[in-house]
XYZ file of C-alpha atoms in Angstrom:
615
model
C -24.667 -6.309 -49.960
C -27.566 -8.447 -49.137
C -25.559 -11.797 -48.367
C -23.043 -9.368 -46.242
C -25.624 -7.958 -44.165
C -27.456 -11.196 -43.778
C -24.348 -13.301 -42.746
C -23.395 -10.473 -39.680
C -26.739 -11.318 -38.693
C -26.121 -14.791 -38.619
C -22.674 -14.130 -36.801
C -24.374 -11.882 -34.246
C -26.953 -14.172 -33.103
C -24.428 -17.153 -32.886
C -22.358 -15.015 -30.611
C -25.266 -14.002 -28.915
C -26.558 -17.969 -28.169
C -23.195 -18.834 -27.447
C -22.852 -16.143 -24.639
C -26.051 -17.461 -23.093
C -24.879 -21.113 -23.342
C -21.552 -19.885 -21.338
C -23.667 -17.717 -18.721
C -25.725 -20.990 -17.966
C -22.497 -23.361 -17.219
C -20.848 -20.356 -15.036
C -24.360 -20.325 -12.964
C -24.399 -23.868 -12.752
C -20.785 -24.683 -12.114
C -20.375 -21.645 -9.350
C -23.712 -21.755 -8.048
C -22.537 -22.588 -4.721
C -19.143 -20.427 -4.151
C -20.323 -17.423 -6.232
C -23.820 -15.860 -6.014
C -25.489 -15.687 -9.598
C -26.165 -11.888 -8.562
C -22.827 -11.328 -7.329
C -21.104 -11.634 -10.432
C -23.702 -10.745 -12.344
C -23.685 -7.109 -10.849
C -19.604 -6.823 -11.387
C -18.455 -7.428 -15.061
C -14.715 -8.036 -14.550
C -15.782 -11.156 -12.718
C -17.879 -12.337 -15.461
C -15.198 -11.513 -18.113
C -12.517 -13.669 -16.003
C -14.903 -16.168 -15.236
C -15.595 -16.420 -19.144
C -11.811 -16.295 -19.882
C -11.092 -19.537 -17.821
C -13.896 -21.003 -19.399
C -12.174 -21.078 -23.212
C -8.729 -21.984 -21.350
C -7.037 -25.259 -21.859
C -6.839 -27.939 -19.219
C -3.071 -27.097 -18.844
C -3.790 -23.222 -18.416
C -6.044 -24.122 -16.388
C -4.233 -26.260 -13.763
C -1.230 -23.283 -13.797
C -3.960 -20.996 -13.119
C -3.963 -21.580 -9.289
C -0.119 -21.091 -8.880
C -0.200 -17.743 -11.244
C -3.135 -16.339 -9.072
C -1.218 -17.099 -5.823
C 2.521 -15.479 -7.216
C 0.119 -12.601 -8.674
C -1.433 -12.377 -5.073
C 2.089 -12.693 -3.326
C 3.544 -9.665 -5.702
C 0.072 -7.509 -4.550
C 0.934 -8.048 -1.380
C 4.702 -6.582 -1.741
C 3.748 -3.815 -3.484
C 0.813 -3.300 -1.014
C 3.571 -3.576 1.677
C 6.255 -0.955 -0.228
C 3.658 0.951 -0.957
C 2.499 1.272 2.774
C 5.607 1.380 3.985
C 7.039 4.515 1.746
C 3.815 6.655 1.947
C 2.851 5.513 5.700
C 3.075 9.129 6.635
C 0.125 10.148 3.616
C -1.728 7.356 5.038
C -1.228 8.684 8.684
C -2.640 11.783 6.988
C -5.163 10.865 4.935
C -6.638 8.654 8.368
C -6.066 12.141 10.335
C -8.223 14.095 7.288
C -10.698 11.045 7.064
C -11.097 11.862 11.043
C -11.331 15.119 10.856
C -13.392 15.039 7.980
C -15.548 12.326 10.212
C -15.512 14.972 12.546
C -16.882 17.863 10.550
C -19.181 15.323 8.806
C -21.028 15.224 11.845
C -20.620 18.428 12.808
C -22.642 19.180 9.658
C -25.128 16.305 10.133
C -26.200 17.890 13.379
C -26.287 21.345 12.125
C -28.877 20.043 8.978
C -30.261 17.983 11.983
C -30.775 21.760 13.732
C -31.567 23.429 10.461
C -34.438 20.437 9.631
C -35.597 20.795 13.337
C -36.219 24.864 12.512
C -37.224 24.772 9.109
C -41.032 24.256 9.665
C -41.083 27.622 11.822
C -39.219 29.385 9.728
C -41.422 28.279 6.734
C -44.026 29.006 9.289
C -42.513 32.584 9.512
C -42.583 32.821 6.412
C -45.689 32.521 5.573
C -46.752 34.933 8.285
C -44.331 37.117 6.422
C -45.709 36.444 3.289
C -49.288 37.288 5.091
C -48.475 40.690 6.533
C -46.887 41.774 3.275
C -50.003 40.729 1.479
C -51.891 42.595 4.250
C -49.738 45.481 4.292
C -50.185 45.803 0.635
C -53.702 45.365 0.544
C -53.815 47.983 3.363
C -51.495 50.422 1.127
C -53.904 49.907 -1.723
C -56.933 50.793 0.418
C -55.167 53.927 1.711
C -54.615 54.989 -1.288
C -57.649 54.122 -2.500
C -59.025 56.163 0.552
C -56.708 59.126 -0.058
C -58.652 59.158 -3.966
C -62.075 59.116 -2.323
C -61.447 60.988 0.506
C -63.993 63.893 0.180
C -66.496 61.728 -0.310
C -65.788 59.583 2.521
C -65.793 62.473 4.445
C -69.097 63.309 3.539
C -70.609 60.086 4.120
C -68.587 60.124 8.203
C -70.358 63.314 8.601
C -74.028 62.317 7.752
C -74.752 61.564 11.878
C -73.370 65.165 12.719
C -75.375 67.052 9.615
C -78.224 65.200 10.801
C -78.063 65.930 14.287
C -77.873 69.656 13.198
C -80.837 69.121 11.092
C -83.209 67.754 13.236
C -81.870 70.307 15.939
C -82.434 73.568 13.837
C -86.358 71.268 12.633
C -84.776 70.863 9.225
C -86.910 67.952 8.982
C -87.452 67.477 5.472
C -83.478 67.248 4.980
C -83.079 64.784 7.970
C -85.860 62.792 6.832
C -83.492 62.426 2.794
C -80.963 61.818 4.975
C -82.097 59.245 6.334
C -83.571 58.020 3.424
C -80.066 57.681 2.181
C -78.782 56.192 5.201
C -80.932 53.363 4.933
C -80.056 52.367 1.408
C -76.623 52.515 2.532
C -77.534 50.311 4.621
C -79.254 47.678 2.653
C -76.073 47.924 0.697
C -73.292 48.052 3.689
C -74.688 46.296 6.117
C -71.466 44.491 6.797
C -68.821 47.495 7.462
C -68.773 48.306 11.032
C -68.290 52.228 9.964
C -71.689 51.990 8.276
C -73.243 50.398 11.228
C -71.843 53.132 13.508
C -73.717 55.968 11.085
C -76.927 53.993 11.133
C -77.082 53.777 15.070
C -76.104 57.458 15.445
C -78.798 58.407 12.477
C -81.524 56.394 14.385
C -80.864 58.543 17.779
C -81.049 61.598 15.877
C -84.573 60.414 14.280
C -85.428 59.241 17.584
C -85.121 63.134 18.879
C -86.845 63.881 16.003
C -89.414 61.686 16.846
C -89.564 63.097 20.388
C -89.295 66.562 19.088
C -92.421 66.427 16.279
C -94.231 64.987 19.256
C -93.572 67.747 21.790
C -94.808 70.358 19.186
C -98.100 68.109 19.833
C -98.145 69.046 23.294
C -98.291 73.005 22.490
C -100.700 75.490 21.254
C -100.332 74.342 17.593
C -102.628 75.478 14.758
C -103.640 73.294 12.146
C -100.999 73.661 8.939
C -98.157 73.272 11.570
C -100.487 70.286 12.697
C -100.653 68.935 9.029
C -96.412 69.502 8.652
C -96.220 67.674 11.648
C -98.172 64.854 11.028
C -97.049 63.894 7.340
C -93.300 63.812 8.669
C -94.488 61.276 11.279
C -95.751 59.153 8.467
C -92.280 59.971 6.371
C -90.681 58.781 9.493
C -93.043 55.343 8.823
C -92.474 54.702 12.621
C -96.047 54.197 13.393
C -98.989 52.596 11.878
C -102.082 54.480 10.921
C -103.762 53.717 14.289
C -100.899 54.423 16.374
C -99.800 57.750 14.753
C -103.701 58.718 15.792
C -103.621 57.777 19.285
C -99.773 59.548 19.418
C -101.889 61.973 17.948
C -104.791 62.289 20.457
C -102.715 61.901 23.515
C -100.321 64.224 22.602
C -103.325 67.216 21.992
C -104.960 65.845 25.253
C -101.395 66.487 27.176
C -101.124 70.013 25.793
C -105.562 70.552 26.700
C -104.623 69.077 30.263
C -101.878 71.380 31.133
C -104.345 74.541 30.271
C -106.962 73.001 32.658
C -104.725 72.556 35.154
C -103.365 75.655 35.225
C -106.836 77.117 35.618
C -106.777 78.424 39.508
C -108.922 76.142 41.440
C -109.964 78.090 44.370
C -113.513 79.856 43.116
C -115.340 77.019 41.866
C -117.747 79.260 39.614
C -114.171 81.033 38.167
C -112.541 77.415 37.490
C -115.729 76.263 35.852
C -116.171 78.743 33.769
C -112.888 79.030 32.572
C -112.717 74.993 31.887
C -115.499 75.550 29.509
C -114.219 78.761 27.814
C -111.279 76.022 27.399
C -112.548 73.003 26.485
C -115.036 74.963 24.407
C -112.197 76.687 22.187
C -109.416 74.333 22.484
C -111.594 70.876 22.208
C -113.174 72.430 18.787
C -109.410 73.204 17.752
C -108.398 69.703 18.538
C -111.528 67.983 16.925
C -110.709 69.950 13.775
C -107.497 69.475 13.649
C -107.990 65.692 13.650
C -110.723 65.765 11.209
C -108.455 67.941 8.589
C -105.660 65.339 9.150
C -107.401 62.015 9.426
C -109.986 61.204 7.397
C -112.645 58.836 9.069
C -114.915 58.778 5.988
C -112.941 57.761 3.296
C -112.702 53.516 3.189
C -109.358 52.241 4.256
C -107.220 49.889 2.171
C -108.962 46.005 2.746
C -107.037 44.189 5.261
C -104.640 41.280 4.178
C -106.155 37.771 5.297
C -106.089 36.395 8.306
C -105.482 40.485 9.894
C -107.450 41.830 12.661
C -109.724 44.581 11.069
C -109.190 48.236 12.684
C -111.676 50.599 13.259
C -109.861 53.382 13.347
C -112.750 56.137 14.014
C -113.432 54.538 17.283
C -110.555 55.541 18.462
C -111.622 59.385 17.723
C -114.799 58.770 19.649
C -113.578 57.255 22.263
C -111.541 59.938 23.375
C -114.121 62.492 22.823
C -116.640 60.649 24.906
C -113.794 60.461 27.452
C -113.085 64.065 27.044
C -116.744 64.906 27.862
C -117.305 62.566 29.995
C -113.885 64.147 32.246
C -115.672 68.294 31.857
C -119.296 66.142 33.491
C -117.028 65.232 36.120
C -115.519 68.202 36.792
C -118.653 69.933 36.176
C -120.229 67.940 38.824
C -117.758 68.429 41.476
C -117.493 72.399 41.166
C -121.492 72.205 41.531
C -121.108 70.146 44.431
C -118.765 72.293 45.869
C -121.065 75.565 45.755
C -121.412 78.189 42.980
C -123.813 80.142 44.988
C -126.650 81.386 43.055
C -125.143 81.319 39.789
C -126.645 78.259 38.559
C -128.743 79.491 35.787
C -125.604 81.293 33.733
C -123.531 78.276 34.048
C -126.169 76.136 32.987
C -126.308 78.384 29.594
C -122.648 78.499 29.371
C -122.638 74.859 29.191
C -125.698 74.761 26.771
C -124.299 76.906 24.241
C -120.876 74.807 24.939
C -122.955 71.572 23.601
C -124.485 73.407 21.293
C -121.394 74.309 19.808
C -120.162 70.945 19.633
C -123.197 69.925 17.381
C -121.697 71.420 14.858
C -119.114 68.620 14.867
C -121.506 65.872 15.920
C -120.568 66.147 19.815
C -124.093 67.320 21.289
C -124.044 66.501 24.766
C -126.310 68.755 26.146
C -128.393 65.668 27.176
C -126.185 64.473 29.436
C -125.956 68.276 31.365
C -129.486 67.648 32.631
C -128.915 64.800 34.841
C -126.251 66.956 36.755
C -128.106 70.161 36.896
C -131.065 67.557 38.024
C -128.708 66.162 40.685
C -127.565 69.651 42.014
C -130.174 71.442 41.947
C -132.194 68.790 43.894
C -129.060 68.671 46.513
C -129.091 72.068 46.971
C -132.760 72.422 47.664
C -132.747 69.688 49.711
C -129.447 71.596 52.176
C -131.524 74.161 52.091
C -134.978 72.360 53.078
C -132.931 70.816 55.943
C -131.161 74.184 57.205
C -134.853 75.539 56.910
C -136.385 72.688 59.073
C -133.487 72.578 61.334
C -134.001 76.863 62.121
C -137.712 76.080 62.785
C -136.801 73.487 65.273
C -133.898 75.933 67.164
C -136.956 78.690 66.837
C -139.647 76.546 68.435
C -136.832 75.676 71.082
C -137.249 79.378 71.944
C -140.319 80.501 71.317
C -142.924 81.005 73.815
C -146.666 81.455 72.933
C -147.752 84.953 74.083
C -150.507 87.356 72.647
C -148.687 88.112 69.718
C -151.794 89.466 67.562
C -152.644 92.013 70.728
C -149.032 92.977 70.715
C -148.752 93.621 67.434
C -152.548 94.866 66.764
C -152.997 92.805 63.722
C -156.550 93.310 64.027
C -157.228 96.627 65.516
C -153.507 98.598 64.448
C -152.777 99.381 61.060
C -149.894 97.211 59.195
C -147.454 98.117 56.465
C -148.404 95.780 54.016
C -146.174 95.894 50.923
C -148.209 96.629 47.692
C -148.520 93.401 46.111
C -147.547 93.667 42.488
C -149.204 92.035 39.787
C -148.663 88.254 38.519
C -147.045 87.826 42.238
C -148.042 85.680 45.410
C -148.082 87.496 48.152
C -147.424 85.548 51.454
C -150.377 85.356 53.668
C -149.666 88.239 56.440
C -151.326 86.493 59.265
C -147.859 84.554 59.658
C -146.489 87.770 61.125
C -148.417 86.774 64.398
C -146.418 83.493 64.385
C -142.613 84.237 64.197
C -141.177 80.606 63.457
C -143.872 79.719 60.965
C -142.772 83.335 59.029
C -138.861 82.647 59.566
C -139.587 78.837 58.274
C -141.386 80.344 55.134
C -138.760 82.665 54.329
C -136.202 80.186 54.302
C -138.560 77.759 52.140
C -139.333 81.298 49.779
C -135.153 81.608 49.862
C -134.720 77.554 49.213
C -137.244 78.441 46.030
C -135.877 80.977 44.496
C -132.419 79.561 44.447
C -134.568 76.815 42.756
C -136.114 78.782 40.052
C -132.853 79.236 38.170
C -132.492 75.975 37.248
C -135.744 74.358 37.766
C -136.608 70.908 35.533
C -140.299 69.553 35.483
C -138.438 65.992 36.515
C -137.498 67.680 39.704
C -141.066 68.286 39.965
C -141.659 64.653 42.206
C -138.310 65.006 44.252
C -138.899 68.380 44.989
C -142.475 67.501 45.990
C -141.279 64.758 48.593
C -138.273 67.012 49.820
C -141.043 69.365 51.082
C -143.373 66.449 52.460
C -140.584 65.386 54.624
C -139.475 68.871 55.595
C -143.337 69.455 56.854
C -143.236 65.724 58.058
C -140.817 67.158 60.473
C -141.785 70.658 60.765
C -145.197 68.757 61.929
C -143.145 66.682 64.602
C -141.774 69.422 65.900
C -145.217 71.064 66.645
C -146.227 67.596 68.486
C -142.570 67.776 70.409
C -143.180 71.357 71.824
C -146.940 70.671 72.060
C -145.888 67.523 74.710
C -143.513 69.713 76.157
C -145.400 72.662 77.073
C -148.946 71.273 77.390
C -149.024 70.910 81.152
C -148.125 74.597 81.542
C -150.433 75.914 78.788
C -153.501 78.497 80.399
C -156.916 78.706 78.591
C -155.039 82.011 76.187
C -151.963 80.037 75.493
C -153.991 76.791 74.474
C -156.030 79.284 72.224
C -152.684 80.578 70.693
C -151.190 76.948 69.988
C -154.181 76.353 68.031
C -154.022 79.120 66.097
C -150.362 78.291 65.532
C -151.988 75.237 63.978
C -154.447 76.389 62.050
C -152.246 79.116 60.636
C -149.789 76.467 59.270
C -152.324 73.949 57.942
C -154.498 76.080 56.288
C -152.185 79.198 55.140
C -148.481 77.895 54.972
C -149.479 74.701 53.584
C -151.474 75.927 50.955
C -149.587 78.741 49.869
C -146.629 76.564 49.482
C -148.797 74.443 47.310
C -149.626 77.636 45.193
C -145.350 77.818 44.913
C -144.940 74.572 43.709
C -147.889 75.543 40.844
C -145.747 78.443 40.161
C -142.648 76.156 39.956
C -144.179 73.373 37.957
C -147.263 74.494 36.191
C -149.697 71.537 35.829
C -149.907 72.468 32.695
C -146.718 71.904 31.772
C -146.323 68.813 33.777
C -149.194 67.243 32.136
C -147.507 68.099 28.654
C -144.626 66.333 29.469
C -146.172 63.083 30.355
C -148.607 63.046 27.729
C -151.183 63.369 29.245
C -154.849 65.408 29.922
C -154.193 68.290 32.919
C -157.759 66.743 34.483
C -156.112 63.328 34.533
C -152.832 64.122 36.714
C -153.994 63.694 39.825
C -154.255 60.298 39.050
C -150.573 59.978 38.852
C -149.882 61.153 42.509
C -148.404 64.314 43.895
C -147.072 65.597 41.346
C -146.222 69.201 41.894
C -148.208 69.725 45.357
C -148.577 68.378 48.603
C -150.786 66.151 50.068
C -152.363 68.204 53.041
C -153.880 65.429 54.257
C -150.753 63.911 55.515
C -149.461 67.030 56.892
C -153.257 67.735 58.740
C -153.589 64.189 60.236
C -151.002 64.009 63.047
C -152.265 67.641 63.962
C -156.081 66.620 63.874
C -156.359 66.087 67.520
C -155.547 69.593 68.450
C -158.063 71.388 66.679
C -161.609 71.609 66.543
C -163.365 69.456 64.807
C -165.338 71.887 63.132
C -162.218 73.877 62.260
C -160.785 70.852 61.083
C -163.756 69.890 58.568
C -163.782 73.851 57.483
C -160.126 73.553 56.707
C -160.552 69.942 54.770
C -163.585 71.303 52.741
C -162.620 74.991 51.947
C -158.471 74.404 51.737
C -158.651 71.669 49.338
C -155.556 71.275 46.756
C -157.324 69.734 44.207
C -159.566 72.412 42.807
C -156.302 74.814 42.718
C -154.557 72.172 40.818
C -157.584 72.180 38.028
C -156.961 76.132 37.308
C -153.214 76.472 37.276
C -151.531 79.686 36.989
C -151.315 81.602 33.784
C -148.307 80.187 31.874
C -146.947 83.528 30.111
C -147.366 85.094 33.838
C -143.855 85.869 35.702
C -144.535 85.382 39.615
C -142.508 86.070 42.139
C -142.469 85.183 46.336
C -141.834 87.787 48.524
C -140.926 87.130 52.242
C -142.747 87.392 55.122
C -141.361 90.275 57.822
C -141.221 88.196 60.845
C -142.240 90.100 64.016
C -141.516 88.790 67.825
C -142.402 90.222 71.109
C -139.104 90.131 72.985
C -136.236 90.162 70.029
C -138.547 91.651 67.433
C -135.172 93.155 66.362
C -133.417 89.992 65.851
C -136.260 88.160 63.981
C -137.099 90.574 61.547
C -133.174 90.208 60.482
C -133.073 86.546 60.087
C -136.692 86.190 58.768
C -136.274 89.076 55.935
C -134.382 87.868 52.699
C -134.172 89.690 50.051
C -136.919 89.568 47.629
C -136.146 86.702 44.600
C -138.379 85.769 41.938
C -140.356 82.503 41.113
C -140.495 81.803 37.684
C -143.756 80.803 35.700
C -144.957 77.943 33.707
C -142.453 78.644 30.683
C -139.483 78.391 32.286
C-alpha cells in the first residue's frame, strides 16, 4: 500500500514537470504570434497548442490543410445556417435594437433616479426627523396629559400671587416666591419657567411698592414691625437701605400732615406743626428704635468692605428734621405772632423737653431764634417809636402847655401807683411827643418782657442808644428850624423840653432796662461781682452822657452840672431792683393843647407788665 501510494506520487510529479517543460517551449516557440497571456487566459488554446506539440512530423504537416477544409466546412454551415434562419437573425438584430433601445431608456431613467436619490434620502431623513419629533412630542403630551394638574398649578403661581399680594397676603406671596426661585435655580432653561419668574418679580415689585406705601400712612408700630420683617423676607435691600426706605418713607407720610396744616395764621400753623412734630416725630423715633437696633454690634465686615455706620443715618435725619421745625419756626416768627411770644416759646420748650426723653434735646438751639426775634421785633418797634416822635415834632408847636394844663396850680388825676411798679414821671404830660415817644418805648417793652434773655441785654441796650441818638437829632433838627422864630417863653419851653427828656425820660428808661435785666442777674451770668459790671460797658443801661452831650449847648450850665451830678446812672445800677419784685410800666396820658383829643388816643396803650429780675 506503501509502494502504491509512493509510486502515484512519483507519477504525479513527473506529469507535473513534464507539463511545465511543455508550457516553456509553447512560450518560447509562440512568443511572437501568440501572447503568453492570451492563451494562458483561454484553455482550449493551450490544450490544442499541447496536442500539436506530441503530434508527429507527418500530422503535423497535414495539419494546415485539415484546419483550412475544417475552416471551409465552418464557413458553409455558417452560410446555410444564415441563409435558412436569416429571418431569426433579422429578428434577433430588431430585439437586440430594441432591446438597445430600452437599455438606454433604462440607463437614463437610473441616470434620473441616481440624480434624485440624494433628496429623496434627504427627505427621508427629514421624514425620519419629524416622526422622531412627532413621537417625542406624543410622548410629552402624554406625559403632560399624566401631570396635568400639577402643571396647572405651577402656570397659575403668577395669577395666585398677584391675588396674594393684592388682598396683602404677604406671607403666602413671599413662600411663593420662595418656591419660584428654586424653580428657578432648577429650570432656568424652559422658557415657561422664565415667563413665571418675570411675572412673579412684577407682582413682588407691587409688593414692594405696596409695603412701602403703608410707610407713608399713619401706621402704628406692630403694623410697622410686620412691615418691616417682610421687607427683609423680600431680601431686596441691605440693612442700610431698608433704613433710609425706612426714614424717607415716615418723613413722606410726617410731610404731608405739615403741609396740610393751613398756613394763613402764622401763630395757628406753628402751633399745630409742633403739636405734630411733637406727637408724630416721637411715633416715628420709636418706631425706628423698636425696629432697628443701633446698640447691638453689627456682624464684622468682610475684608477689604467699606464699614457702615448705620446709626448715623438715624441722626442725621433727626438733626435734619429739627433743623426743618427751626426753620419753619423762624419764618412764622418773622412773619408776626403778635404778642404771643411767651406761650410759643413754652410750647416749644416742653416740645424739646419731650424729646430728651429720646436723646433729641434741642431746646438749646430755640434760644438763638427767640434771641433773633425778639431783638427784631423790638428793634420795628424802636424804629416805628422814633419815626412817630419825628412826625410829632413835625407838628408840634411849643406853647404854654403847663399853664394850659395847670400842672402846677390845677389838680391832676394821677393814677394810684401800685406797689413793686414804676410809675412814669408825670411831668411828661406837659410835653406831648416826649409822652407819645415813651408810650411807644413802654409798648416796645412790654412786648419784650415775654420773651426777654439776659443776652439781649447788650443789643437791646444799643437799640435804645440809637433810637435816643435819633430822638436827640431830631430835637437839634426842630431846634435849627424854629430857633429864629422862638420869643423869650418859647425859648424857656424848648429848654424845658430838654431838660424833661435828659433828666426824666432818660433815666426812667434806664430804671426799665434794670427792671428788664436786673444787674443782678446779669452779673450772675458772666461770673462776675455786681460792683464790677460797669467795667464791662453798658450793659443793661444807657450811657446819658452820650445822649446829654449834643444837647449841652442848650441848657444852662448850671442845669446841666445839676443834671450830671444828681441824675447819675451809676449809683442806680449799684442798688438794683428787688429780684422776687414783679414791676410793671404804665403809660403816660399824653395831653396837647389843640388835638388834646387825638393825642391822648395814640399816646394811651393799654397797661402791660415788665417783668422782674427772675424772669
Amino acid at each position: 500500500m506503501a509502494a502504491t501510494t509512493a509510486s502515484a506520487t512519483a507519477t504525479a510529479t513527473a506529469a507535473a514537470l513534464g507539463e511545465v517543460e511543455d508550457e516553456g517551449l509553447l512560450a518560447s516557440l509562440f512568443r511572437d504570434r501568440f501572447p503568453e497571456a492570451q492563451w494562458r487566459e483561454r484553455p482550449d488554446v493551450g490544450r490544442y497548442l499541447r496536442e500539436l506539440s506530441g503530434s508527429g512530423l507527418e500530422r503535423l504537416r497535414r495539419e494546415p490543410e485539415r484546419l483550412a477544409e475544417e475552416r471551409a466546412q465552418l464557413l458553409q454551415q455558417t452560410r446555410d445556417l444564415a441563409f435558412a434562419n436569416y429571418k431569426t437573425f433579422i429578428r434577433g438584430a430588431e430585439c437586440t435594437e430594441r432591446i438597445h433601445r430600452l437599455f438606454g431608456d433604462v440607463e437614463a431613467s437610473l441616470g434620473r433616479l441616481l440624480d434624485r436619490l440624494p433628496s429623496f434620502q434627504q427627505s427621508c431623513r427629514n421624514f425620519v426627523k419629524e416622526a422622531e419629533e412627532i413621537s417625542s412630542n406624543r410622548r410629552m403630551n402624554t406625559l403632560t396629559l399624566n401631570r396635568h394638574t400639577e402643571i396647572l398649578e405651577i402656570l397659575e403661581i403668577p395669577q395666585l400671587m398677584d391675588t396674594c399680594v393684592r388682598n396683602s397676603y404677604y406671607e403666602e406671596a413671599l413662600e411663593l416666591a420662595a418656591y419660584v426661585r428654586r424653580l428657578e435655580r432648577k429650570y432656568s432653561s424652559i422658557p415657561v419657567i422664565q415667563g413665571i419668574v418675570n411675572e412673579v418679580r412684577q407682582s413682588m415689585q407691587l409688593m414692594l411698592s405696596q409695603l412701602i406705601q403703608q410707610l407713608r400712612t399713619n401706621i402704628q408700630l406692630p403694623a410697622c414691625l410686620r412691615v418691616i420683617s417682610f421687607l427683609r423676607c423680600m431680601d431686596v435691600f441691605t440693612e442700610a437701605e431698608l433704613r433710609v426706605k425706612f426714614l424717607q418713607a415716615r418723613d413722606a407720610w410726617l410731610r404731608s400732615i405739615l403741609t396740610a396744616i393751613p398756613n394763613d395764621d402764622p401763630y395757628f400753623h406753628i402751633t399745630k406743626t409742633i403739636e405734630a412734630c411733637r406727637v408724630h416725630l416721637f411715633d416715628i423715633i420709636t418706631q425706628y428704635r423698636a425696629i432697628f437696633s443701633d446698640e447691638d454690634p453689627l456682624l464684622p465686615p468682610a475684608t477689604g468692605e467699606h464699614t457702615m455706620n448705620e446709626s448715623a443715618i438715624f441722626h442725621g435725619w433727626v438733626l435734619q428734621r429739627v433743623s426743618q421745625f427751626l426753620q419753619v419756626l423762624e419764618t412764622d416768627l418773622h412773619r408776626g405772632i403778635g404778642g404771643r411770644l411767651d406761650s410759643l416759646l413754652g410750647q416749644c420748650m416742653y416740645f424739646g423737653l419731650s424729646f430728651s426723653r429720646v436723646g433729641v434735646d434741642f431746646r438749646g438751639q430755640l434760644a438763638p431764634v427767640f434771641q433773633r426775634v425778639a431783638i427784631s421785633t423790638f428793634q420795628k418797634a424802636i424804629q416805628e417809636a422814633v419815626e412817630k416822635f419825628q412826625d410829632e415834632m413835625n407838628s408840634y408847636t411849643l406853647i404854654s402847655a403847663p399853664a394850659i394844663l395847670g400842672s402846677s396850680n390845677l389838680p391832676a388825676a394821677v393814677p394810684v401807683t401800685q406797689p413793686g411798679t414804676l410809675q412814669p414821671p408825670m411831668v411828661l404830660l406837659d410835653f406831648p411827643p416826649l409822652a407819645c415817644f415813651l408810650n411807644n418805648i413802654l409798648v416796645a417793652f412790654n412786648d419784650l418782657r415775654l420773651c426777654c434773655p439776659v443776652a439781649l441785654a447788650q443789643d437791646v441796650t444799643r437799640a435804645l442808644e440809637d433810637a435816643l441818638a435819633k430822638v436827640t437829632k431830631t430835637i437839634l433838627a426842630f431846634h435849627r428850624a424854629e430857633e429864629a422864630a422862638f420869643s423869650s417863653g418859647e425859648q424857656e419851653l424848648f429848654v424845658q423840653f430838654c431838660t424833661v427828656f435828659l433828666e426824666d425820660l432818660v433815666p426812667y428808661l434806664n430804671r426799665c432796662l434794670q427792671v428788664l435785666f436786673p444787674p443782678a442777674q446779669i452779673a450772675q451770668t458772666l461770673g462776675i461781682p455786681p460792683t464790677q459790671l460797669s467795667k464791662y460797658g453798658n450793659l443793661g443801661h444807657v450811657n446819658i452822657g452820650l445822649v446829654q452831650e449834643p444837647l449841652a449847648f442848650l441848657l444852662p450850665k448850671r442845669e446841666l452840672v445839676l443834671c450830671l451830678d444828681e441824675k447819675e446812672l451809676v449809683p442806680e445800677l449799684a442798688a438794683p431792683a428787688p429780684a422776687a419784685e414783679e414791676s410793671s410800666l404804665e403809660p403816660v396820658a399824653a395831653a396837647r393843647p389843640e388835638d388834646a383829643q387825638d393825642q391822648a388816643d395814640s399816646a394811651s396803650e393799654p397797661q402791660a407788665e415788665v417783668p422782674g429780675a427772675d424772669t
